[in-house]
PDB file of C-alpha atoms in Angstrom:
ATOM      1  CA  MET A 297       0.027  -0.079  -0.120  1.00 47.00           C
ATOM      2  CA  THR A 298       1.317   3.464  -0.849  1.00 40.00           C
ATOM      3  CA  ASN A 299       1.160   6.594   1.053  1.00 38.00           C
ATOM      4  CA  ARG A 300       0.905   5.290   4.327  1.00 43.00           C
ATOM      5  CA  PRO A 301       0.428   8.210   6.861  1.00 41.00           C
ATOM      6  CA  SER A 302       3.157   9.038   9.216  1.00 37.00           C
ATOM      7  CA  PHE A 303       0.831   7.451  12.591  1.00 44.00           C
ATOM      8  CA  LEU A 304       1.494   4.007  10.768  1.00 44.00           C
ATOM      9  CA  LYS A 305       5.203   4.004  11.655  1.00 48.00           C
ATOM     10  CA  ASN A 306       5.284   2.403  14.840  1.00 63.00           C
ATOM     11  CA  ASN A 307       5.957  -1.183  16.227  1.00 82.00           C
ATOM     12  CA  LYS A 308       3.021  -2.890  15.230  1.00 94.00           C
ATOM     13  CA  LYS A 309       1.508  -3.801  12.000  1.00 97.00           C
ATOM     14  CA  LYS A 310      -1.927  -2.792  11.425  1.00 98.00           C
ATOM     15  CA  ILE A 311      -3.880  -6.024   9.968  1.00 98.00           C
ATOM     16  CA  CYS A 312      -7.473  -5.405   8.940  1.00 98.00           C
ATOM     17  CA  LEU A 313      -9.457  -8.685   8.645  1.00 98.00           C
ATOM     18  CA  ILE A 314     -12.737  -8.945   6.850  1.00 98.00           C
ATOM     19  CA  CYS A 315     -14.598 -11.193   7.980  1.00 98.00           C
ATOM     20  CA  GLU A 316     -17.408 -12.778   5.964  1.00 98.00           C
ATOM     21  CA  GLY A 317     -20.177 -12.514   8.609  1.00 97.00           C
ATOM     22  CA  TYR A 318     -20.838 -12.811  12.713  1.00 98.00           C
ATOM     23  CA  GLU A 319     -19.663 -16.602  12.871  1.00 98.00           C
ATOM     24  CA  GLU A 320     -16.165 -15.622  11.705  1.00 98.00           C
ATOM     25  CA  PHE A 321     -16.192 -12.252  13.430  1.00 98.00           C
ATOM     26  CA  ASP A 322     -16.961 -13.912  16.709  1.00 98.00           C
ATOM     27  CA  TYR A 323     -14.417 -16.340  16.478  1.00 98.00           C
ATOM     28  CA  ILE A 324     -11.577 -14.235  15.346  1.00 98.00           C
ATOM     29  CA  SER A 325     -12.714 -11.798  18.429  1.00 98.00           C
ATOM     30  CA  LYS A 326     -12.205 -14.873  20.502  1.00 98.00           C
ATOM     31  CA  LEU A 327      -8.868 -15.891  19.465  1.00 98.00           C
ATOM     32  CA  LEU A 328      -7.563 -12.577  19.683  1.00 98.00           C
ATOM     33  CA  GLU A 329      -9.224 -12.486  23.179  1.00 98.00           C
ATOM     34  CA  LEU A 330      -7.082 -15.404  23.855  1.00 98.00           C
ATOM     35  CA  ASN A 331      -4.026 -13.616  23.014  1.00 98.00           C
ATOM     36  CA  VAL A 332      -2.675 -16.541  21.450  1.00 98.00           C
ATOM     37  CA  TRP A 333      -0.977 -14.375  18.512  1.00 98.00           C
ATOM     38  CA  SER A 334       2.084 -12.021  18.670  1.00 98.00           C
ATOM     39  CA  ASP A 335       1.649  -8.677  19.948  1.00 96.00           C
ATOM     40  CA  VAL A 336       3.377  -6.936  17.287  1.00 97.00           C
ATOM     41  CA  TYR A 337       0.062  -6.661  15.246  1.00 98.00           C
ATOM     42  CA  ASP A 338      -2.775  -4.533  15.527  1.00 98.00           C
ATOM     43  CA  PHE A 339      -5.878  -6.506  14.511  1.00 98.00           C
ATOM     44  CA  SER A 340      -9.261  -4.665  13.239  1.00 98.00           C
ATOM     45  CA  LEU A 341     -11.855  -6.840  12.717  1.00 98.00           C
ATOM     46  CA  VAL A 342     -14.605  -5.913  10.046  1.00 98.00           C
ATOM     47  CA  ASN A 343     -18.083  -7.835   9.715  1.00 98.00           C
ATOM     48  CA  ALA A 344     -18.995  -7.917   6.007  1.00 98.00           C
ATOM     49  CA  GLU A 345     -22.231  -9.439   7.254  1.00 97.00           C
ATOM     50  CA  SER A 346     -22.348 -11.462   4.151  1.00 95.00           C
ATOM     51  CA  ASN A 347     -20.142 -12.941   1.280  1.00 95.00           C
ATOM     52  CA  GLY A 348     -21.714 -10.317  -1.189  1.00 95.00           C
ATOM     53  CA  ASN A 349     -20.315  -7.387   0.921  1.00 97.00           C
ATOM     54  CA  ILE A 350     -16.551  -8.775   1.024  1.00 98.00           C
ATOM     55  CA  SER A 351     -15.201  -7.449  -2.172  1.00 97.00           C
ATOM     56  CA  ALA A 352     -16.456  -3.758  -1.524  1.00 97.00           C
ATOM     57  CA  ARG A 353     -15.378  -3.474   2.175  1.00 98.00           C
ATOM     58  CA  TYR A 354     -12.054  -4.618   0.797  1.00 98.00           C
ATOM     59  CA  GLN A 355     -11.766  -2.349  -1.590  1.00 97.00           C
ATOM     60  CA  ASP A 356     -12.780   0.658   0.949  1.00 97.00           C
ATOM     61  CA  ARG A 357     -10.221  -0.547   3.586  1.00 97.00           C
ATOM     62  CA  TYR A 358      -7.481  -1.231   1.357  1.00 97.00           C
ATOM     63  CA  GLN A 359      -8.080   2.073  -0.446  1.00 95.00           C
ATOM     64  CA  SER A 360      -7.698   3.943   3.061  1.00 96.00           C
ATOM     65  CA  ASP A 361      -3.988   3.342   3.787  1.00 93.00           C
ATOM     66  CA  ASN A 362      -5.071   2.919   7.183  1.00 96.00           C
ATOM     67  CA  TYR A 363      -3.341  -0.627   7.477  1.00 98.00           C
ATOM     68  CA  ASP A 364      -0.312  -2.361   6.568  1.00 98.00           C
ATOM     69  CA  ILE A 365      -2.232  -5.166   4.847  1.00 98.00           C
ATOM     70  CA  VAL A 366      -6.020  -6.275   4.205  1.00 98.00           C
ATOM     71  CA  LEU A 367      -6.988  -9.805   4.704  1.00 98.00           C
ATOM     72  CA  VAL A 368     -10.352 -11.381   4.150  1.00 98.00           C
ATOM     73  CA  LEU A 369     -11.752 -14.599   5.985  1.00 98.00           C
ATOM     74  CA  CYS A 370     -14.385 -16.156   4.204  1.00 98.00           C
ATOM     75  CA  ASP A 371     -16.460 -19.582   3.584  1.00 96.00           C
ATOM     76  CA  THR A 372     -16.032 -21.759  -0.204  1.00 95.00           C
ATOM     77  CA  ASP A 373     -19.653 -23.075   0.538  1.00 85.00           C
ATOM     78  CA  ARG A 374     -20.571 -25.664  -1.942  1.00 77.00           C
ATOM     79  CA  LYS A 375     -19.099 -26.693  -5.009  1.00 74.00           C
ATOM     80  CA  PRO A 376     -18.815 -24.940  -7.646  1.00 75.00           C
ATOM     81  CA  HIS A 377     -18.158 -22.100  -5.282  1.00 88.00           C
ATOM     82  CA  HIS A 378     -19.612 -19.285  -7.436  1.00 92.00           C
ATOM     83  CA  ASP A 379     -19.893 -16.627  -4.718  1.00 94.00           C
ATOM     84  CA  PHE A 380     -16.267 -17.592  -3.658  1.00 96.00           C
ATOM     85  CA  GLU A 381     -14.822 -17.465  -7.313  1.00 95.00           C
ATOM     86  CA  LEU A 382     -16.399 -13.980  -7.370  1.00 96.00           C
ATOM     87  CA  ILE A 383     -14.783 -12.877  -4.560  1.00 97.00           C
ATOM     88  CA  ARG A 384     -11.600 -13.889  -5.716  1.00 97.00           C
ATOM     89  CA  ARG A 385     -12.093 -12.246  -9.297  1.00 97.00           C
ATOM     90  CA  LYS A 386     -13.261  -9.050  -7.477  1.00 97.00           C
ATOM     91  CA  ILE A 387      -9.764  -8.919  -5.437  1.00 97.00           C
ATOM     92  CA  ASN A 388      -7.887  -9.673  -8.280  1.00 97.00           C
ATOM     93  CA  ASP A 389      -9.416  -6.864 -10.104  1.00 97.00           C
ATOM     94  CA  ILE A 390      -8.497  -4.238  -7.522  1.00 96.00           C
ATOM     95  CA  PHE A 391      -4.962  -5.306  -7.644  1.00 96.00           C
ATOM     96  CA  GLY A 392      -4.911  -5.921 -11.232  1.00 96.00           C
ATOM     97  CA  ILE A 393      -3.214  -9.392 -11.378  1.00 95.00           C
ATOM     98  CA  ASP A 394      -4.515 -12.644 -11.426  1.00 93.00           C
ATOM     99  CA  ASN A 395      -3.614 -14.435  -8.182  1.00 94.00           C
ATOM    100  CA  ALA A 396      -3.894 -11.510  -5.755  1.00 97.00           C
ATOM    101  CA  ALA A 397      -6.663 -13.194  -3.740  1.00 97.00           C
ATOM    102  CA  ASP A 398      -4.442 -16.376  -3.130  1.00 97.00           C
ATOM    103  CA  GLU A 399      -2.295 -14.057  -1.235  1.00 98.00           C
ATOM    104  CA  VAL A 400      -4.903 -12.385   1.051  1.00 98.00           C
ATOM    105  CA  ILE A 401      -7.840 -14.723   1.283  1.00 98.00           C
ATOM    106  CA  ILE A 402      -8.043 -17.146   4.455  1.00 98.00           C
ATOM    107  CA  PHE A 403     -10.516 -19.535   3.169  1.00 98.00           C
ATOM    108  CA  VAL A 404     -12.435 -22.509   5.018  1.00 97.00           C
ATOM    109  CA  ASN A 405     -14.048 -25.168   2.871  1.00 96.00           C
ATOM    110  CA  PRO A 406     -16.852 -25.483   3.463  1.00 96.00           C
ATOM    111  CA  CYS A 407     -17.474 -23.039   6.145  1.00 96.00           C
ATOM    112  CA  THR A 408     -15.439 -21.565   9.118  1.00 96.00           C
ATOM    113  CA  MET A 409     -17.579 -24.119  11.370  1.00 97.00           C
ATOM    114  CA  GLN A 410     -14.920 -26.648  10.181  1.00 97.00           C
ATOM    115  CA  VAL A 411     -11.984 -24.954  12.039  1.00 98.00           C
ATOM    116  CA  GLU A 412     -13.948 -24.088  15.102  1.00 98.00           C
ATOM    117  CA  LEU A 413     -14.838 -27.717  15.428  1.00 98.00           C
ATOM    118  CA  LEU A 414     -11.352 -28.541  15.213  1.00 98.00           C
ATOM    119  CA  HIS A 415     -10.658 -27.259  18.674  1.00 98.00           C
ATOM    120  CA  PHE A 416     -12.852 -30.151  19.917  1.00 98.00           C
ATOM    121  CA  GLU A 417     -12.083 -33.226  17.355  1.00 98.00           C
ATOM    122  CA  ASN A 418     -10.295 -33.829  14.210  1.00 97.00           C
ATOM    123  CA  ILE A 419     -13.167 -33.812  12.446  1.00 96.00           C
ATOM    124  CA  LYS A 420     -14.240 -33.377   8.650  1.00 96.00           C
ATOM    125  CA  LEU A 421     -17.147 -31.284   7.322  1.00 95.00           C
ATOM    126  CA  ARG A 422     -18.635 -32.069   3.800  1.00 91.00           C
ATOM    127  CA  THR A 423     -21.244 -29.557   3.726  1.00 92.00           C
ATOM    128  CA  GLN A 424     -21.658 -25.966   5.011  1.00 92.00           C
ATOM    129  CA  ASN A 425     -25.709 -26.605   5.622  1.00 92.00           C
ATOM    130  CA  LYS A 426     -26.364 -25.769   9.647  1.00 94.00           C
ATOM    131  CA  ASN A 427     -29.418 -28.435   9.525  1.00 93.00           C
ATOM    132  CA  LYS A 428     -26.868 -31.202   8.641  1.00 95.00           C
ATOM    133  CA  ASN A 429     -24.280 -30.130  10.633  1.00 96.00           C
ATOM    134  CA  ALA A 430     -26.070 -29.708  13.767  1.00 97.00           C
ATOM    135  CA  SER A 431     -25.913 -33.374  15.209  1.00 97.00           C
ATOM    136  CA  GLU A 432     -22.024 -33.079  14.643  1.00 97.00           C
ATOM    137  CA  ILE A 433     -22.252 -29.669  16.501  1.00 97.00           C
ATOM    138  CA  GLU A 434     -24.184 -30.665  19.709  1.00 98.00           C
ATOM    139  CA  ARG A 435     -22.124 -33.784  19.897  1.00 98.00           C
ATOM    140  CA  LEU A 436     -19.099 -31.664  19.995  1.00 98.00           C
ATOM    141  CA  THR A 437     -20.159 -28.933  22.028  1.00 98.00           C
ATOM    142  CA  GLY A 438     -23.548 -29.386  23.672  1.00 98.00           C
ATOM    143  CA  ILE A 439     -25.233 -26.790  21.870  1.00 98.00           C
ATOM    144  CA  GLN A 440     -28.746 -28.060  20.292  1.00 97.00           C
ATOM    145  CA  ASP A 441     -30.352 -27.005  16.998  1.00 97.00           C
ATOM    146  CA  TYR A 442     -27.306 -24.704  16.299  1.00 97.00           C
ATOM    147  CA  LYS A 443     -28.198 -21.883  13.302  1.00 96.00           C
ATOM    148  CA  ALA A 444     -25.580 -19.173  14.359  1.00 96.00           C
ATOM    149  CA  LYS A 445     -28.367 -17.267  16.742  1.00 97.00           C
ATOM    150  CA  GLU A 446     -26.147 -14.812  18.679  1.00 98.00           C
ATOM    151  CA  GLU A 447     -26.333 -16.835  21.959  1.00 98.00           C
ATOM    152  CA  GLN A 448     -24.937 -20.014  20.497  1.00 98.00           C
ATOM    153  CA  ARG A 449     -22.438 -18.030  18.862  1.00 98.00           C
ATOM    154  CA  LYS A 450     -21.626 -16.940  22.266  1.00 98.00           C
ATOM    155  CA  ALA A 451     -21.848 -20.178  23.860  1.00 98.00           C
ATOM    156  CA  MET A 452     -19.459 -21.245  21.096  1.00 98.00           C
ATOM    157  CA  CYS A 453     -16.666 -19.049  21.609  1.00 98.00           C
ATOM    158  CA  ASN A 454     -17.101 -19.329  24.902  1.00 98.00           C
ATOM    159  CA  LEU A 455     -15.876 -22.903  25.016  1.00 98.00           C
ATOM    160  CA  ILE A 456     -12.918 -22.110  22.966  1.00 98.00           C
ATOM    161  CA  THR A 457      -9.710 -21.851  24.981  1.00 98.00           C
ATOM    162  CA  LYS A 458      -5.729 -21.861  24.533  1.00 98.00           C
ATOM    163  CA  GLU A 459      -5.506 -25.378  25.313  1.00 98.00           C
ATOM    164  CA  ASN A 460      -7.889 -26.444  22.753  1.00 98.00           C
ATOM    165  CA  TYR A 461      -6.504 -23.586  20.380  1.00 98.00           C
ATOM    166  CA  GLU A 462      -3.317 -25.678  20.117  1.00 98.00           C
ATOM    167  CA  GLU A 463      -5.166 -28.906  19.395  1.00 98.00           C
ATOM    168  CA  MET A 464      -7.143 -27.337  16.835  1.00 98.00           C
ATOM    169  CA  LYS A 465      -3.927 -26.318  14.980  1.00 98.00           C
ATOM    170  CA  LYS A 466      -2.512 -29.949  15.405  1.00 98.00           C
ATOM    171  CA  ASN A 467      -5.878 -30.904  13.706  1.00 98.00           C
ATOM    172  CA  LEU A 468      -5.555 -28.449  10.823  1.00 97.00           C
ATOM    173  CA  LEU A 469      -2.767 -30.433   9.511  1.00 96.00           C
ATOM    174  CA  SER A 470      -4.999 -32.997   8.351  1.00 96.00           C
ATOM    175  CA  LEU A 471      -7.027 -31.251   6.497  1.00 97.00           C
ATOM    176  CA  ALA A 472      -6.252 -30.005   2.322  1.00 96.00           C
ATOM    177  CA  THR A 473      -4.999 -26.497   1.525  1.00 96.00           C
ATOM    178  CA  ASP A 474      -6.544 -26.808  -1.663  1.00 95.00           C
ATOM    179  CA  TYR A 475      -9.670 -24.443  -1.521  1.00 95.00           C
ATOM    180  CA  LYS A 476     -11.363 -26.920  -4.353  1.00 93.00           C
ATOM    181  CA  ILE A 477     -11.146 -29.721  -1.843  1.00 93.00           C
ATOM    182  CA  GLU A 478     -13.766 -30.665   0.414  1.00 92.00           C
ATOM    183  CA  ALA A 479     -12.660 -30.061   4.414  1.00 95.00           C
ATOM    184  CA  SER A 480      -9.796 -27.956   3.599  1.00 97.00           C
ATOM    185  CA  THR A 481      -8.265 -24.294   4.715  1.00 98.00           C
ATOM    186  CA  ASN A 482      -4.975 -22.282   4.344  1.00 98.00           C
ATOM    187  CA  PHE A 483      -5.657 -20.999   8.081  1.00 98.00           C
ATOM    188  CA  GLY A 484      -2.922 -22.709   9.260  1.00 97.00           C
ATOM    189  CA  VAL A 485      -0.344 -20.650   7.115  1.00 98.00           C
ATOM    190  CA  PHE A 486      -1.463 -17.208   8.457  1.00 98.00           C
ATOM    191  CA  LEU A 487      -1.746 -18.800  12.094  1.00 98.00           C
ATOM    192  CA  LYS A 488       1.982 -18.904  11.895  1.00 98.00           C
ATOM    193  CA  ARG A 489       2.203 -15.821  10.417  1.00 98.00           C
ATOM    194  CA  PHE A 490       0.094 -14.156  13.321  1.00 98.00           C
ATOM    195  CA  GLU A 491       2.195 -16.020  16.022  1.00 98.00           C
ATOM    196  CA  ASP A 492       5.187 -15.159  14.323  1.00 97.00           C
ATOM    197  CA  ASN A 493       7.330 -11.628  15.869  1.00 97.00           C
ATOM    198  CA  LYS A 494       8.726 -11.477  12.290  1.00 97.00           C
ATOM    199  CA  THR A 495       6.379  -9.296  10.335  1.00 97.00           C
ATOM    200  CA  ASN A 496       8.451  -9.409   6.638  1.00 97.00           C
ATOM    201  CA  TRP A 497       5.685 -11.546   5.369  1.00 98.00           C
ATOM    202  CA  ILE A 498       3.508  -8.909   5.284  1.00 98.00           C
ATOM    203  CA  ASP A 499       6.289  -7.050   3.057  1.00 97.00           C
ATOM    204  CA  GLU A 500       6.456  -9.775   1.036  1.00 97.00           C
ATOM    205  CA  ILE A 501       2.555 -10.189  -0.082  1.00 98.00           C
ATOM    206  CA  ASN A 502       2.548  -6.453  -0.615  1.00 97.00           C
ATOM    207  CA  LYS A 503       5.696  -6.780  -2.841  1.00 96.00           C
ATOM    208  CA  LYS A 504       3.999  -9.664  -4.821  1.00 95.00           C
ATOM    209  CA  LEU A 505       0.487  -7.279  -5.029  1.00 95.00           C
ATOM    210  CA  GLY A 506       2.729  -4.348  -6.559  1.00 88.00           C
ATOM    211  CA  ASP A 507       2.548  -2.025  -3.533  1.00 72.00           C
TER     212      ASP A 507
END
């Protein structure tokens, strides 16, 4: 990003993370509350409230020049991933290069609940459908008839701890990293970055993006 204001020249790298919706926003907020990531980063979260708003929110935050990097956390949903592919194309268009989205999107196939449930068991979801996943969610968390209501999201986050965060990271290793494959995510790549005091990965991404 160019022409960053002088107040950004401090010891912390400012990361804006565009969250697809309330589940993603609440989950990342919980991880920040647990202080499991390095304090060299200053995170700002944005709730896009739907995948259709992600690209506009991204462009707005990117053009503000208030951050060292702007990232996205979103679901791929079911094949053929129409909405996800549209988000990818729009972000590529912002930078004018074909693979920009690969650098800044944190994806989970089929949905972010896949990662959340890894805190409790090495499980692989095959659908983002809440009705179909409800029985597994109840088995692992005790939350009945999960519909992502506010009180249910809060109950889920209350179960997430520093200890099972470590279990989640181990379980991530069993997932693929290709978004076209069921039960896949690149979240582990970014977790390593967020935990590391070395911030050069941000500069490397920005260089690839032409900033």
